[in-house]
């Protein structure tokens, strides 16, 4: 089938030619199954590309020790843990920063006991 004769012409021109060829011979549940599997492949690819993009950011030029020092001084409240959601690298460094946890636990205990 030509791209304009596929059952989804509004998306057909966006798809790579190889994907259009694969879809052209499928019907109903086959299309659903194939597109779900392909979407998962594309999702993994997109996540890998975003991770590479993040790793190329200038902040990743900082040594882990300096980044860890920044994290150790970044504790204000439990919202500070959101630093772990920036990227995998930050999460790994943050979780390995004992000073961050000392401040976090110490601050939580201090407030929990009326300090």
PDB file of C-alpha atoms in Angstrom:
ATOM      1  CA  UNK A   1       0.000   0.000   0.000  1.00  0.00           C
ATOM      2  CA  UNK A   2       1.118   3.524  -0.726  1.00  0.00           C
ATOM      3  CA  UNK A   3       1.419   5.864   2.298  1.00  0.00           C
ATOM      4  CA  UNK A   4      -1.873   7.553   1.447  1.00  0.00           C
ATOM      5  CA  UNK A   5      -3.722   4.227   1.307  1.00  0.00           C
ATOM      6  CA  UNK A   6      -2.639   3.038   4.751  1.00  0.00           C
ATOM      7  CA  UNK A   7      -5.422   3.193   7.358  1.00  0.00           C
ATOM      8  CA  UNK A   8      -3.667   6.111   9.094  1.00  0.00           C
ATOM      9  CA  UNK A   9      -2.607   8.544   6.348  1.00  0.00           C
ATOM     10  CA  UNK A  10      -2.040  11.431   8.774  1.00  0.00           C
ATOM     11  CA  UNK A  11       0.854   9.472  10.335  1.00  0.00           C
ATOM     12  CA  UNK A  12       2.071   7.546   7.315  1.00  0.00           C
ATOM     13  CA  UNK A  13       4.342  10.317   6.020  1.00  0.00           C
ATOM     14  CA  UNK A  14       6.014  10.689   9.433  1.00  0.00           C
ATOM     15  CA  UNK A  15       7.041   7.035   9.629  1.00  0.00           C
ATOM     16  CA  UNK A  16      10.273   5.800   8.108  1.00  0.00           C
ATOM     17  CA  UNK A  17       9.806   3.978   4.792  1.00  0.00           C
ATOM     18  CA  UNK A  18      10.809   0.633   6.349  1.00  0.00           C
ATOM     19  CA  UNK A  19       8.072   0.982   8.972  1.00  0.00           C
ATOM     20  CA  UNK A  20       5.494   1.887   6.335  1.00  0.00           C
ATOM     21  CA  UNK A  21       6.460  -1.224   4.374  1.00  0.00           C
ATOM     22  CA  UNK A  22       6.048  -3.414   7.469  1.00  0.00           C
ATOM     23  CA  UNK A  23       2.655  -1.902   8.263  1.00  0.00           C
ATOM     24  CA  UNK A  24       1.339  -2.129   4.723  1.00  0.00           C
ATOM     25  CA  UNK A  25       0.832  -5.887   4.955  1.00  0.00           C
ATOM     26  CA  UNK A  26      -0.758  -5.881   8.410  1.00  0.00           C
ATOM     27  CA  UNK A  27      -4.359  -5.597   9.552  1.00  0.00           C
ATOM     28  CA  UNK A  28      -6.189  -4.877  12.823  1.00  0.00           C
ATOM     29  CA  UNK A  29      -4.576  -6.640  15.778  1.00  0.00           C
ATOM     30  CA  UNK A  30      -1.346  -7.158  13.799  1.00  0.00           C
ATOM     31  CA  UNK A  31      -1.027  -3.382  13.384  1.00  0.00           C
ATOM     32  CA  UNK A  32      -1.677  -2.861  17.084  1.00  0.00           C
ATOM     33  CA  UNK A  33       0.841  -5.496  18.126  1.00  0.00           C
ATOM     34  CA  UNK A  34       3.529  -4.304  15.706  1.00  0.00           C
ATOM     35  CA  UNK A  35       3.093  -0.615  16.580  1.00  0.00           C
ATOM     36  CA  UNK A  36       3.216  -1.335  20.307  1.00  0.00           C
ATOM     37  CA  UNK A  37       6.477  -3.261  19.930  1.00  0.00           C
ATOM     38  CA  UNK A  38       7.937  -0.587  17.652  1.00  0.00           C
ATOM     39  CA  UNK A  39       6.857   2.198  20.031  1.00  0.00           C
ATOM     40  CA  UNK A  40       8.743   0.445  22.837  1.00  0.00           C
ATOM     41  CA  UNK A  41      11.862   0.307  20.654  1.00  0.00           C
ATOM     42  CA  UNK A  42      11.508   4.016  19.858  1.00  0.00           C
ATOM     43  CA  UNK A  43      10.898   4.820  23.550  1.00  0.00           C
ATOM     44  CA  UNK A  44      14.152   3.084  24.504  1.00  0.00           C
ATOM     45  CA  UNK A  45      15.970   4.903  21.720  1.00  0.00           C
ATOM     46  CA  UNK A  46      14.530   8.264  22.802  1.00  0.00           C
ATOM     47  CA  UNK A  47      15.552   7.642  26.431  1.00  0.00           C
ATOM     48  CA  UNK A  48      19.073   6.709  25.350  1.00  0.00           C
ATOM     49  CA  UNK A  49      19.344   9.837  23.202  1.00  0.00           C
ATOM     50  CA  UNK A  50      18.112  12.035  26.065  1.00  0.00           C
ATOM     51  CA  UNK A  51      20.615  10.432  28.436  1.00  0.00           C
ATOM     52  CA  UNK A  52      23.439  11.110  25.974  1.00  0.00           C
ATOM     53  CA  UNK A  53      22.186  14.688  25.592  1.00  0.00           C
ATOM     54  CA  UNK A  54      22.225  15.153  29.380  1.00  0.00           C
ATOM     55  CA  UNK A  55      25.679  13.617  29.723  1.00  0.00           C
ATOM     56  CA  UNK A  56      27.013  16.126  27.196  1.00  0.00           C
ATOM     57  CA  UNK A  57      25.790  19.060  29.341  1.00  0.00           C
ATOM     58  CA  UNK A  58      28.529  21.256  30.850  1.00  0.00           C
ATOM     59  CA  UNK A  59      27.422  20.397  34.413  1.00  0.00           C
ATOM     60  CA  UNK A  60      28.725  16.876  33.826  1.00  0.00           C
ATOM     61  CA  UNK A  61      32.222  18.275  33.401  1.00  0.00           C
ATOM     62  CA  UNK A  62      32.281  18.875  37.165  1.00  0.00           C
ATOM     63  CA  UNK A  63      34.108  16.206  39.129  1.00  0.00           C
ATOM     64  CA  UNK A  64      31.781  14.000  41.185  1.00  0.00           C
ATOM     65  CA  UNK A  65      33.443  15.288  44.353  1.00  0.00           C
ATOM     66  CA  UNK A  66      32.441  18.888  43.550  1.00  0.00           C
ATOM     67  CA  UNK A  67      28.928  17.872  42.555  1.00  0.00           C
ATOM     68  CA  UNK A  68      28.689  15.899  45.799  1.00  0.00           C
ATOM     69  CA  UNK A  69      29.796  18.970  47.769  1.00  0.00           C
ATOM     70  CA  UNK A  70      27.074  21.023  46.073  1.00  0.00           C
ATOM     71  CA  UNK A  71      24.487  18.384  46.984  1.00  0.00           C
ATOM     72  CA  UNK A  72      25.698  18.293  50.578  1.00  0.00           C
ATOM     73  CA  UNK A  73      24.922  22.009  50.875  1.00  0.00           C
ATOM     74  CA  UNK A  74      21.680  21.855  48.912  1.00  0.00           C
ATOM     75  CA  UNK A  75      19.449  20.406  51.630  1.00  0.00           C
ATOM     76  CA  UNK A  76      16.563  22.692  52.562  1.00  0.00           C
ATOM     77  CA  UNK A  77      13.693  20.237  52.971  1.00  0.00           C
ATOM     78  CA  UNK A  78      12.544  16.976  51.393  1.00  0.00           C
ATOM     79  CA  UNK A  79      11.892  18.809  48.126  1.00  0.00           C
ATOM     80  CA  UNK A  80      15.677  19.030  47.839  1.00  0.00           C
ATOM     81  CA  UNK A  81      15.627  15.335  46.954  1.00  0.00           C
ATOM     82  CA  UNK A  82      14.210  16.393  43.578  1.00  0.00           C
ATOM     83  CA  UNK A  83      17.856  16.929  42.577  1.00  0.00           C
ATOM     84  CA  UNK A  84      17.958  13.146  42.166  1.00  0.00           C
ATOM     85  CA  UNK A  85      15.431  13.444  39.350  1.00  0.00           C
ATOM     86  CA  UNK A  86      17.558  15.643  37.093  1.00  0.00           C
ATOM     87  CA  UNK A  87      19.414  12.744  35.493  1.00  0.00           C
ATOM     88  CA  UNK A  88      20.903   9.343  36.263  1.00  0.00           C
ATOM     89  CA  UNK A  89      24.340  10.801  36.898  1.00  0.00           C
ATOM     90  CA  UNK A  90      23.035  13.280  39.482  1.00  0.00           C
ATOM     91  CA  UNK A  91      20.966  10.564  41.157  1.00  0.00           C
ATOM     92  CA  UNK A  92      23.983   8.263  41.410  1.00  0.00           C
ATOM     93  CA  UNK A  93      26.175  11.035  42.868  1.00  0.00           C
ATOM     94  CA  UNK A  94      23.445  12.267  45.219  1.00  0.00           C
ATOM     95  CA  UNK A  95      22.734   8.811  46.603  1.00  0.00           C
ATOM     96  CA  UNK A  96      26.467   8.346  47.194  1.00  0.00           C
ATOM     97  CA  UNK A  97      26.818  11.657  49.092  1.00  0.00           C
ATOM     98  CA  UNK A  98      26.819  10.851  52.817  1.00  0.00           C
ATOM     99  CA  UNK A  99      26.722  14.538  53.791  1.00  0.00           C
ATOM    100  CA  UNK A 100      23.445  15.001  51.931  1.00  0.00           C
ATOM    101  CA  UNK A 101      21.876  12.169  53.924  1.00  0.00           C
ATOM    102  CA  UNK A 102      23.320  13.401  57.217  1.00  0.00           C
ATOM    103  CA  UNK A 103      21.728  16.816  56.579  1.00  0.00           C
ATOM    104  CA  UNK A 104      18.494  15.242  55.342  1.00  0.00           C
ATOM    105  CA  UNK A 105      18.117  12.811  58.256  1.00  0.00           C
ATOM    106  CA  UNK A 106      19.436  15.260  60.809  1.00  0.00           C
ATOM    107  CA  UNK A 107      17.073  17.966  59.588  1.00  0.00           C
ATOM    108  CA  UNK A 108      14.126  15.575  59.574  1.00  0.00           C
ATOM    109  CA  UNK A 109      14.914  14.403  63.111  1.00  0.00           C
ATOM    110  CA  UNK A 110      15.445  17.944  64.294  1.00  0.00           C
ATOM    111  CA  UNK A 111      12.003  18.987  63.035  1.00  0.00           C
ATOM    112  CA  UNK A 112      10.315  15.764  64.144  1.00  0.00           C
ATOM    113  CA  UNK A 113      11.396  16.288  67.732  1.00  0.00           C
ATOM    114  CA  UNK A 114      10.323  19.917  67.914  1.00  0.00           C
ATOM    115  CA  UNK A 115      13.680  21.481  67.100  1.00  0.00           C
TER     116      UNK A 115
END
